[in-house]
Amino acid sequence: MQKAPNITFKFIYLHLYLPLCYCRCDKMAPKYDDDEMIDEVEHHIDDEAFEGGKTTARYANNSDAPLAETNFKVLMELTGSADAEGRPGLDLVMVLDISGSMKKKDRIEHMKTASKFVVKKLSPIDRLSVIKFSTHAERLCPLRQMTLDAQSDIESLISELHTEYKTNMTEALEEALRVIHDRRLNKGRQVAIMFMSDGEPNPSNADGSQAHIEDVPVYTFGLGQDTDHEVLQNIASRSKNATFSTITDVAGDTETSNLSVAFSQCLAGLLSIVVEDLTLTITPQKGSSRIVNVSAGRYKPNEPITPEEPVTLSFGNLYSKEIRNNLVNLVLEEVKKPKGTDILEFTYSYKRNEFASTKENPEVLMEETRQNTAEKMKQARVQADANNLSGAQATINEAQNDLKKVDVDQSDPKMQSLEAELAQFLKYLETPEIYAKLGRAFALASELSHSLQRFAARGDPNELRLFATDAMDNVLQQVKEYTKNPADYKVPTPAEDAALIKQTNDDAKKVDDPVKVITGALSVHLGDVIQSLQAIQEIINKYR
């Protein structure tokens, strides 16, 4: 038996750039160039592009492979660092539905509560503008720097909101885009739109489909069962790497209290951006490997894949400790005799063995399972849309059975979240009425979340935590306390959040090194022991 050759993966390409300025394509005079300029705060953004940055990369794959030509999979994982210090300032536009249907179940009051939580969480490096819409859209305030005075002023504006007429989503989106495009201060700043609605576009051509949102993230939130969930999912999907969240009655909570949760989770991500315009390039080595495809959901290669040419994927921004998984499917060329061969530009090695095991690497298998589960849910949604509810149920049952057969740790949080997601969707497929009211919105939100590998609230957001970051988990606990007593609960500032996360990470590092955990205590006790021994020695010497 020949000794298998070592094959070294050489290098990881990571390109991180600061955000481009958003520019208007028309020649109209800016309407909303009255955005407040930022006062001096302790914050710095480098104007130059940088490489590496606040991200780490790792891989997972089988440790060996046959000498004959074979298919091979590599999981390439990019993770944002835990340190969100020095994040870019955020220019956020909140777009709030005040149509007549917002009277139901006191939705408008709960929307006010959820919106005020957002206001309280922003810091002086951030700016906020608020737009209300019904038949027409109206900007309530320009982009204002989030000082304490500005927070108080905007909370008062939100408190005064009342319901009006129809639901013109197009005009609302166009108004939000004007706020962003007309800004005077835009260099080195992140932008986002949070768009909330509880109804269908009225008139029907006011669904936002004509708004040019491709370069702006528009996070959409569908409140209640009567929302046109597909319209909101399409808006988020057409925008730049944003999710659609659906908020309905689950787990005994009111749909409107879950709106606060959904808002908070979205904001927690936006306030913990650690890298921007993240790009990954994967290069095969001629004569050693060929790239078949790279699977990363919505993040597609910039150009059609040519097997022997580099493949580049762009991921946009990355939150603190947020992960982007990439499944690289290769064909490894036949090896005639043992030799070292470079096959991809990563830094690690593996062995090709003539009698290699065909069992997949657990992490690779876990990611492949997640992608397959997401695809099954999409198939079930298409079947249900075609009134084939029994077929959709069978597809989800098949996905559940597939999960049980996967050779990975069934207690893995990812597995548990996938199981919970399938179980919730299956409940929503019980009758056509339940599917129409809850199931379709749930499926649409899940599809975009899985595709972007980014958290979105749907179903029970306390149970479905796939892609949630530490910052989101932290804010989830805060918003639960806040919604219990909005008047008295003191919402922690972003600085306090950062300090808590830093302390948590420091504690985790100590636990990783058990010697550090006990070093201090050992030092104290050893000092006491030495002193006692010295005292005993003095007594012995005295009475000799």
mmCIF file of N, CA, C and O in Angstrom, residues 15-103:
data_model
loop_
_atom_site.group_PDB
_atom_site.id
_atom_site.type_symbol
_atom_site.label_atom_id
_atom_site.label_comp_id
_atom_site.label_asym_id
_atom_site.label_seq_id
_atom_site.Cartn_x
_atom_site.Cartn_y
_atom_site.Cartn_z
ATOM 1 N N HIS A 15 -10.973 40.010 0.939
ATOM 2 C CA HIS A 15 -10.909 41.429 0.598
ATOM 3 C C HIS A 15 -12.026 42.135 1.330
ATOM 4 O O HIS A 15 -13.189 41.803 1.141
ATOM 5 N N LEU A 16 -11.674 43.107 2.154
ATOM 6 C CA LEU A 16 -12.700 43.831 2.897
ATOM 7 C C LEU A 16 -12.571 45.312 2.584
ATOM 8 O O LEU A 16 -11.478 45.874 2.691
ATOM 9 N N TYR A 17 -13.655 45.940 2.206
ATOM 10 C CA TYR A 17 -13.631 47.345 1.836
ATOM 11 C C TYR A 17 -14.686 48.108 2.617
ATOM 12 O O TYR A 17 -15.720 47.562 2.976
ATOM 13 N N LEU A 18 -14.441 49.373 2.829
ATOM 14 C CA LEU A 18 -15.451 50.219 3.444
ATOM 15 C C LEU A 18 -16.551 50.497 2.432
ATOM 16 O O LEU A 18 -16.334 50.419 1.233
ATOM 17 N N PRO A 19 -17.766 50.807 2.882
ATOM 18 C CA PRO A 19 -18.901 50.907 1.967
ATOM 19 C C PRO A 19 -18.760 52.037 0.973
ATOM 20 O O PRO A 19 -18.175 53.089 1.265
ATOM 21 N N LEU A 20 -19.284 51.804 -0.225
ATOM 22 C CA LEU A 20 -19.306 52.843 -1.232
ATOM 23 C C LEU A 20 -20.372 53.869 -0.891
ATOM 24 O O LEU A 20 -21.356 53.579 -0.234
ATOM 25 N N CYS A 21 -20.182 55.095 -1.351
ATOM 26 C CA CYS A 21 -21.192 56.117 -1.141
ATOM 27 C C CYS A 21 -22.376 55.840 -2.075
ATOM 28 O O CYS A 21 -22.186 55.397 -3.212
ATOM 29 N N TYR A 22 -23.560 56.107 -1.610
ATOM 30 C CA TYR A 22 -24.745 55.951 -2.439
ATOM 31 C C TYR A 22 -24.953 57.244 -3.217
ATOM 32 O O TYR A 22 -24.943 58.337 -2.659
ATOM 33 N N CYS A 23 -25.147 57.117 -4.501
ATOM 34 C CA CYS A 23 -25.280 58.299 -5.355
ATOM 35 C C CYS A 23 -26.612 58.259 -6.093
ATOM 36 O O CYS A 23 -27.119 57.191 -6.441
ATOM 37 N N ARG A 24 -27.137 59.435 -6.386
ATOM 38 C CA ARG A 24 -28.359 59.506 -7.189
ATOM 39 C C ARG A 24 -28.001 59.400 -8.651
ATOM 40 O O ARG A 24 -27.001 59.925 -9.114
ATOM 41 N N CYS A 25 -28.847 58.716 -9.423
ATOM 42 C CA CYS A 25 -28.600 58.560 -10.851
ATOM 43 C C CYS A 25 -29.273 59.660 -11.655
ATOM 44 O O CYS A 25 -29.003 59.829 -12.835
ATOM 45 N N ASP A 26 -30.207 60.401 -11.049
ATOM 46 C CA ASP A 26 -30.901 61.453 -11.789
ATOM 47 C C ASP A 26 -30.255 62.799 -11.492
ATOM 48 O O ASP A 26 -29.343 62.919 -10.689
ATOM 49 N N LYS A 27 -30.739 63.833 -12.164
ATOM 50 C CA LYS A 27 -30.160 65.174 -12.027
ATOM 51 C C LYS A 27 -31.056 66.086 -11.208
ATOM 52 O O LYS A 27 -30.860 67.297 -11.191
ATOM 53 N N MET A 28 -32.041 65.530 -10.522
ATOM 54 C CA MET A 28 -32.923 66.342 -9.699
ATOM 55 C C MET A 28 -32.176 66.885 -8.498
ATOM 56 O O MET A 28 -31.284 66.245 -7.975
ATOM 57 N N ALA A 29 -32.555 68.070 -8.080
ATOM 58 C CA ALA A 29 -31.950 68.645 -6.884
ATOM 59 C C ALA A 29 -32.347 67.812 -5.678
ATOM 60 O O ALA A 29 -33.487 67.353 -5.584
ATOM 61 N N PRO A 30 -31.409 67.573 -4.753
ATOM 62 C CA PRO A 30 -31.746 66.779 -3.566
ATOM 63 C C PRO A 30 -32.900 67.408 -2.790
ATOM 64 O O PRO A 30 -32.950 68.616 -2.587
ATOM 65 N N LYS A 31 -33.826 66.581 -2.358
ATOM 66 C CA LYS A 31 -34.966 67.043 -1.574
ATOM 67 C C LYS A 31 -34.669 66.960 -0.098
ATOM 68 O O LYS A 31 -35.111 67.798 0.689
ATOM 69 N N TYR A 32 -33.889 65.940 0.286
ATOM 70 C CA TYR A 32 -33.654 65.698 1.701
ATOM 71 C C TYR A 32 -32.160 65.763 2.026
ATOM 72 O O TYR A 32 -31.581 64.826 2.548
ATOM 73 N N ASP A 33 -31.543 66.907 1.672
ATOM 74 C CA ASP A 33 -30.132 67.094 2.026
ATOM 75 C C ASP A 33 -30.011 67.873 3.332
ATOM 76 O O ASP A 33 -29.091 68.663 3.533
ATOM 77 N N ASP A 34 -30.970 67.651 4.240
ATOM 78 C CA ASP A 34 -30.984 68.346 5.531
ATOM 79 C C ASP A 34 -30.611 67.395 6.666
ATOM 80 O O ASP A 34 -30.951 67.632 7.821
ATOM 81 N N ASP A 35 -29.925 66.282 6.314
ATOM 82 C CA ASP A 35 -29.504 65.340 7.348
ATOM 83 C C ASP A 35 -28.514 66.012 8.285
ATOM 84 O O ASP A 35 -27.665 66.801 7.868
ATOM 85 N N GLU A 36 -28.634 65.712 9.588
ATOM 86 C CA GLU A 36 -27.748 66.304 10.571
ATOM 87 C C GLU A 36 -26.337 65.757 10.421
ATOM 88 O O GLU A 36 -26.139 64.559 10.211
ATOM 89 N N MET A 37 -25.352 66.644 10.536
ATOM 90 C CA MET A 37 -23.969 66.209 10.517
ATOM 91 C C MET A 37 -23.621 65.650 11.889
ATOM 92 O O MET A 37 -24.194 66.043 12.913
ATOM 93 N N ILE A 38 -22.704 64.708 11.918
ATOM 94 C CA ILE A 38 -22.343 64.039 13.164
ATOM 95 C C ILE A 38 -21.353 64.885 13.962
ATOM 96 O O ILE A 38 -20.332 65.328 13.431
ATOM 97 N N ASP A 39 -21.679 65.105 15.248
ATOM 98 C CA ASP A 39 -20.729 65.767 16.135
ATOM 99 C C ASP A 39 -19.549 64.835 16.389
ATOM 100 O O ASP A 39 -19.598 63.636 16.128
ATOM 101 N N GLU A 40 -18.477 65.382 16.933
ATOM 102 C CA GLU A 40 -17.303 64.572 17.239
ATOM 103 C C GLU A 40 -17.645 63.527 18.299
ATOM 104 O O GLU A 40 -18.163 63.854 19.357
ATOM 105 N N VAL A 41 -17.397 62.269 17.983
ATOM 106 C CA VAL A 41 -17.563 61.183 18.943
ATOM 107 C C VAL A 41 -16.336 60.305 18.862
ATOM 108 O O VAL A 41 -15.540 60.403 17.931
ATOM 109 N N GLU A 42 -16.164 59.468 19.873
ATOM 110 C CA GLU A 42 -14.998 58.587 19.890
ATOM 111 C C GLU A 42 -15.219 57.435 18.934
ATOM 112 O O GLU A 42 -15.637 56.344 19.294
ATOM 113 N N HIS A 43 -14.931 57.710 17.658
ATOM 114 C CA HIS A 43 -15.179 56.718 16.622
ATOM 115 C C HIS A 43 -14.267 57.031 15.451
ATOM 116 O O HIS A 43 -14.042 58.181 15.118
ATOM 117 N N HIS A 44 -13.729 56.000 14.815
ATOM 118 C CA HIS A 44 -12.816 56.211 13.698
ATOM 119 C C HIS A 44 -13.053 55.152 12.641
ATOM 120 O O HIS A 44 -13.232 53.979 12.945
ATOM 121 N N ILE A 45 -13.066 55.564 11.388
ATOM 122 C CA ILE A 45 -13.152 54.635 10.269
ATOM 123 C C ILE A 45 -12.003 54.931 9.314
ATOM 124 O O ILE A 45 -11.801 56.081 8.905
ATOM 125 N N ASP A 46 -11.253 53.918 8.967
ATOM 126 C CA ASP A 46 -10.153 54.055 8.033
ATOM 127 C C ASP A 46 -10.709 54.272 6.628
ATOM 128 O O ASP A 46 -11.635 53.605 6.201
ATOM 129 N N ASP A 47 -10.128 55.237 5.893
ATOM 130 C CA ASP A 47 -10.595 55.509 4.543
ATOM 131 C C ASP A 47 -10.028 54.535 3.521
ATOM 132 O O ASP A 47 -10.498 54.472 2.389
ATOM 133 N N GLU A 48 -8.984 53.816 3.882
ATOM 134 C CA GLU A 48 -8.322 52.931 2.936
ATOM 135 C C GLU A 48 -8.892 51.524 3.011
ATOM 136 O O GLU A 48 -9.393 51.083 4.032
ATOM 137 N N ALA A 49 -8.815 50.816 1.889
ATOM 138 C CA ALA A 49 -9.181 49.404 1.892
ATOM 139 C C ALA A 49 -8.169 48.628 2.717
ATOM 140 O O ALA A 49 -7.007 49.022 2.814
ATOM 141 N N PHE A 50 -8.609 47.570 3.341
ATOM 142 C CA PHE A 50 -7.680 46.781 4.146
ATOM 143 C C PHE A 50 -7.942 45.310 3.897
ATOM 144 O O PHE A 50 -9.041 44.912 3.487
ATOM 145 N N GLU A 51 -6.941 44.490 4.120
ATOM 146 C CA GLU A 51 -7.059 43.059 3.919
ATOM 147 C C GLU A 51 -7.026 42.343 5.265
ATOM 148 O O GLU A 51 -6.351 42.769 6.183
ATOM 149 N N GLY A 52 -7.732 41.232 5.348
ATOM 150 C CA GLY A 52 -7.761 40.463 6.588
ATOM 151 C C GLY A 52 -8.859 40.972 7.491
ATOM 152 O O GLY A 52 -9.961 40.456 7.511
ATOM 153 N N GLY A 53 -8.547 42.051 8.227
ATOM 154 C CA GLY A 53 -9.575 42.709 9.023
ATOM 155 C C GLY A 53 -10.134 41.850 10.139
ATOM 156 O O GLY A 53 -9.527 40.886 10.579
ATOM 157 N N LYS A 54 -11.316 42.204 10.593
ATOM 158 C CA LYS A 54 -11.932 41.542 11.746
ATOM 159 C C LYS A 54 -12.739 40.326 11.308
ATOM 160 O O LYS A 54 -13.958 40.284 11.439
ATOM 161 N N THR A 55 -12.048 39.361 10.787
ATOM 162 C CA THR A 55 -12.721 38.128 10.392
ATOM 163 C C THR A 55 -11.742 36.972 10.458
ATOM 164 O O THR A 55 -10.529 37.177 10.373
ATOM 165 N N THR A 56 -12.243 35.783 10.668
ATOM 166 C CA THR A 56 -11.404 34.591 10.669
ATOM 167 C C THR A 56 -11.968 33.603 9.657
ATOM 168 O O THR A 56 -13.150 33.646 9.314
ATOM 169 N N ALA A 57 -11.120 32.727 9.186
ATOM 170 C CA ALA A 57 -11.537 31.721 8.212
ATOM 171 C C ALA A 57 -11.062 30.356 8.681
ATOM 172 O O ALA A 57 -9.985 30.226 9.264
ATOM 173 N N ARG A 58 -11.877 29.361 8.462
ATOM 174 C CA ARG A 58 -11.502 27.997 8.798
ATOM 175 C C ARG A 58 -12.140 27.064 7.781
ATOM 176 O O ARG A 58 -12.984 27.473 6.983
ATOM 177 N N TYR A 59 -11.721 25.823 7.811
ATOM 178 C CA TYR A 59 -12.216 24.851 6.861
ATOM 179 C C TYR A 59 -12.637 23.583 7.581
ATOM 180 O O TYR A 59 -12.286 23.347 8.732
ATOM 181 N N ALA A 60 -13.365 22.733 6.867
ATOM 182 C CA ALA A 60 -13.680 21.387 7.344
ATOM 183 C C ALA A 60 -13.811 20.493 6.124
ATOM 184 O O ALA A 60 -14.433 20.878 5.131
ATOM 185 N N ASN A 61 -13.208 19.332 6.180
ATOM 186 C CA ASN A 61 -13.283 18.382 5.080
ATOM 187 C C ASN A 61 -12.764 17.034 5.557
ATOM 188 O O ASN A 61 -12.195 16.922 6.639
ATOM 189 N N ASN A 62 -12.947 16.010 4.755
ATOM 190 C CA ASN A 62 -12.351 14.724 5.074
ATOM 191 C C ASN A 62 -10.837 14.849 5.061
ATOM 192 O O ASN A 62 -10.264 15.633 4.296
ATOM 193 N N SER A 63 -10.167 14.054 5.883
ATOM 194 C CA SER A 63 -8.712 14.158 5.991
ATOM 195 C C SER A 63 -7.980 13.400 4.891
ATOM 196 O O SER A 63 -6.771 13.533 4.746
ATOM 197 N N ASP A 64 -8.697 12.578 4.123
ATOM 198 C CA ASP A 64 -8.048 11.862 3.034
ATOM 199 C C ASP A 64 -9.058 11.578 1.933
ATOM 200 O O ASP A 64 -10.252 11.805 2.099
ATOM 201 N N ALA A 65 -8.545 11.103 0.782
ATOM 202 C CA ALA A 65 -9.387 10.843 -0.379
ATOM 203 C C ALA A 65 -8.708 9.786 -1.243
ATOM 204 O O ALA A 65 -7.491 9.575 -1.147
ATOM 205 N N PRO A 66 -9.463 9.100 -2.102
ATOM 206 C CA PRO A 66 -8.858 8.080 -2.964
ATOM 207 C C PRO A 66 -7.845 8.680 -3.930
ATOM 208 O O PRO A 66 -7.897 9.861 -4.261
ATOM 209 N N LEU A 67 -6.920 7.844 -4.413
ATOM 210 C CA LEU A 67 -5.956 8.298 -5.410
ATOM 211 C C LEU A 67 -6.611 8.478 -6.772
ATOM 212 O O LEU A 67 -6.147 9.269 -7.592
ATOM 213 N N ALA A 68 -7.684 7.738 -7.043
ATOM 214 C CA ALA A 68 -8.391 7.881 -8.309
ATOM 215 C C ALA A 68 -9.139 9.212 -8.348
ATOM 216 O O ALA A 68 -9.369 9.852 -7.324
ATOM 217 N N GLU A 69 -9.506 9.660 -9.558
ATOM 218 C CA GLU A 69 -10.296 10.886 -9.694
ATOM 219 C C GLU A 69 -11.560 10.750 -8.845
ATOM 220 O O GLU A 69 -12.249 9.733 -8.891
ATOM 221 N N THR A 70 -11.852 11.776 -8.068
ATOM 222 C CA THR A 70 -12.965 11.657 -7.128
ATOM 223 C C THR A 70 -13.600 13.016 -6.858
ATOM 224 O O THR A 70 -12.950 14.059 -6.988
ATOM 225 N N ASN A 71 -14.877 12.984 -6.480
ATOM 226 C CA ASN A 71 -15.547 14.199 -6.026
ATOM 227 C C ASN A 71 -15.157 14.460 -4.580
ATOM 228 O O ASN A 71 -14.972 13.531 -3.791
ATOM 229 N N PHE A 72 -15.058 15.729 -4.215
ATOM 230 C CA PHE A 72 -14.578 16.088 -2.883
ATOM 231 C C PHE A 72 -15.261 17.374 -2.463
ATOM 232 O O PHE A 72 -15.522 18.259 -3.289
ATOM 233 N N LYS A 73 -15.575 17.482 -1.176
ATOM 234 C CA LYS A 73 -16.251 18.668 -0.655
ATOM 235 C C LYS A 73 -15.423 19.316 0.438
ATOM 236 O O LYS A 73 -14.835 18.632 1.270
ATOM 237 N N VAL A 74 -15.404 20.632 0.422
ATOM 238 C CA VAL A 74 -14.727 21.409 1.461
ATOM 239 C C VAL A 74 -15.708 22.459 1.970
ATOM 240 O O VAL A 74 -16.365 23.136 1.178
ATOM 241 N N LEU A 75 -15.843 22.553 3.284
ATOM 242 C CA LEU A 75 -16.646 23.617 3.895
ATOM 243 C C LEU A 75 -15.709 24.749 4.266
ATOM 244 O O LEU A 75 -14.797 24.578 5.071
ATOM 245 N N MET A 76 -15.914 25.905 3.658
ATOM 246 C CA MET A 76 -15.127 27.096 3.959
ATOM 247 C C MET A 76 -15.991 28.032 4.784
ATOM 248 O O MET A 76 -17.068 28.432 4.355
ATOM 249 N N GLU A 77 -15.552 28.357 5.996
ATOM 250 C CA GLU A 77 -16.362 29.127 6.946
ATOM 251 C C GLU A 77 -15.690 30.458 7.254
ATOM 252 O O GLU A 77 -14.532 30.505 7.644
ATOM 253 N N LEU A 78 -16.407 31.535 7.072
ATOM 254 C CA LEU A 78 -15.942 32.878 7.415
ATOM 255 C C LEU A 78 -16.744 33.369 8.612
ATOM 256 O O LEU A 78 -17.970 33.288 8.620
ATOM 257 N N THR A 79 -16.071 33.905 9.617
ATOM 258 C CA THR A 79 -16.734 34.336 10.844
ATOM 259 C C THR A 79 -16.303 35.750 11.210
ATOM 260 O O THR A 79 -15.107 36.050 11.234
ATOM 261 N N GLY A 80 -17.280 36.602 11.489
ATOM 262 C CA GLY A 80 -16.967 37.936 11.979
ATOM 263 C C GLY A 80 -16.397 37.855 13.378
ATOM 264 O O GLY A 80 -16.780 37.005 14.176
ATOM 265 N N SER A 81 -15.483 38.738 13.704
ATOM 266 C CA SER A 81 -14.845 38.702 15.016
ATOM 267 C C SER A 81 -15.855 39.057 16.101
ATOM 268 O O SER A 81 -16.921 39.614 15.838
ATOM 269 N N ALA A 82 -15.494 38.740 17.341
ATOM 270 C CA ALA A 82 -16.370 39.055 18.472
ATOM 271 C C ALA A 82 -16.344 40.543 18.798
ATOM 272 O O ALA A 82 -17.249 41.065 19.439
ATOM 273 N N ASP A 83 -15.318 41.232 18.356
ATOM 274 C CA ASP A 83 -15.111 42.634 18.713
ATOM 275 C C ASP A 83 -15.769 43.539 17.683
ATOM 276 O O ASP A 83 -15.308 43.643 16.544
ATOM 277 N N ALA A 84 -16.862 44.202 18.064
ATOM 278 C CA ALA A 84 -17.548 45.127 17.165
ATOM 279 C C ALA A 84 -17.126 46.579 17.429
ATOM 280 O O ALA A 84 -17.747 47.510 16.923
ATOM 281 N N GLU A 85 -16.057 46.767 18.200
ATOM 282 C CA GLU A 85 -15.580 48.125 18.499
ATOM 283 C C GLU A 85 -15.147 48.801 17.203
ATOM 284 O O GLU A 85 -14.517 48.201 16.341
ATOM 285 N N GLY A 86 -15.462 50.079 17.069
ATOM 286 C CA GLY A 86 -15.086 50.805 15.864
ATOM 287 C C GLY A 86 -16.024 50.546 14.701
ATOM 288 O O GLY A 86 -15.670 50.782 13.552
ATOM 289 N N ARG A 87 -17.241 50.082 14.990
ATOM 290 C CA ARG A 87 -18.188 49.809 13.914
ATOM 291 C C ARG A 87 -18.535 51.108 13.184
ATOM 292 O O ARG A 87 -18.457 52.203 13.742
ATOM 293 N N PRO A 88 -18.940 51.004 11.913
ATOM 294 C CA PRO A 88 -19.351 52.209 11.188
ATOM 295 C C PRO A 88 -20.656 52.756 11.734
ATOM 296 O O PRO A 88 -21.491 52.012 12.248
ATOM 297 N N GLY A 89 -20.844 54.056 11.617
ATOM 298 C CA GLY A 89 -22.109 54.652 12.018
ATOM 299 C C GLY A 89 -23.228 54.183 11.098
ATOM 300 O O GLY A 89 -23.017 53.910 9.915
ATOM 301 N N LEU A 90 -24.435 54.101 11.643
ATOM 302 C CA LEU A 90 -25.589 53.602 10.896
ATOM 303 C C LEU A 90 -26.556 54.741 10.598
ATOM 304 O O LEU A 90 -26.926 55.506 11.489
ATOM 305 N N ASP A 91 -26.951 54.857 9.334
ATOM 306 C CA ASP A 91 -28.044 55.745 8.941
ATOM 307 C C ASP A 91 -29.265 54.871 8.690
ATOM 308 O O ASP A 91 -29.342 54.145 7.694
ATOM 309 N N LEU A 92 -30.215 54.917 9.603
ATOM 310 C CA LEU A 92 -31.377 54.031 9.578
ATOM 311 C C LEU A 92 -32.643 54.827 9.277
ATOM 312 O O LEU A 92 -32.868 55.888 9.855
ATOM 313 N N VAL A 93 -33.457 54.300 8.376
ATOM 314 C CA VAL A 93 -34.763 54.888 8.083
ATOM 315 C C VAL A 93 -35.829 53.876 8.496
ATOM 316 O O VAL A 93 -35.873 52.761 7.966
ATOM 317 N N MET A 94 -36.658 54.235 9.456
ATOM 318 C CA MET A 94 -37.771 53.384 9.892
ATOM 319 C C MET A 94 -39.031 53.817 9.151
ATOM 320 O O MET A 94 -39.421 54.985 9.213
ATOM 321 N N VAL A 95 -39.648 52.866 8.456
ATOM 322 C CA VAL A 95 -40.856 53.145 7.675
ATOM 323 C C VAL A 95 -42.013 52.396 8.333
ATOM 324 O O VAL A 95 -42.031 51.167 8.374
ATOM 325 N N LEU A 96 -42.995 53.149 8.837
ATOM 326 C CA LEU A 96 -44.041 52.588 9.697
ATOM 327 C C LEU A 96 -45.422 52.724 9.061
ATOM 328 O O LEU A 96 -45.828 53.819 8.656
ATOM 329 N N ASP A 97 -46.122 51.610 8.994
ATOM 330 C CA ASP A 97 -47.470 51.549 8.434
ATOM 331 C C ASP A 97 -48.470 52.105 9.454
ATOM 332 O O ASP A 97 -48.540 51.628 10.588
ATOM 333 N N ILE A 98 -49.259 53.118 9.050
ATOM 334 C CA ILE A 98 -50.308 53.655 9.930
ATOM 335 C C ILE A 98 -51.671 53.542 9.243
ATOM 336 O O ILE A 98 -52.570 54.331 9.524
ATOM 337 N N SER A 99 -51.804 52.574 8.323
ATOM 338 C CA SER A 99 -53.072 52.381 7.625
ATOM 339 C C SER A 99 -54.157 51.961 8.619
ATOM 340 O O SER A 99 -53.877 51.601 9.763
ATOM 341 N N GLY A 100 -55.407 51.978 8.159
ATOM 342 C CA GLY A 100 -56.538 51.723 9.044
ATOM 343 C C GLY A 100 -56.491 50.389 9.747
ATOM 344 O O GLY A 100 -56.969 50.255 10.885
ATOM 345 N N SER A 101 -55.902 49.374 9.095
ATOM 346 C CA SER A 101 -55.863 48.044 9.704
ATOM 347 C C SER A 101 -54.990 47.991 10.945
ATOM 348 O O SER A 101 -55.068 47.045 11.733
ATOM 349 N N MET A 102 -54.158 48.997 11.157
ATOM 350 C CA MET A 102 -53.300 49.024 12.341
ATOM 351 C C MET A 102 -54.091 49.277 13.622
ATOM 352 O O MET A 102 -53.539 49.228 14.722
ATOM 353 N N LYS A 103 -55.406 49.531 13.491
ATOM 354 C CA LYS A 103 -56.245 49.642 14.677
ATOM 355 C C LYS A 103 -56.468 48.286 15.343
ATOM 356 O O LYS A 103 -56.721 48.197 16.541
#
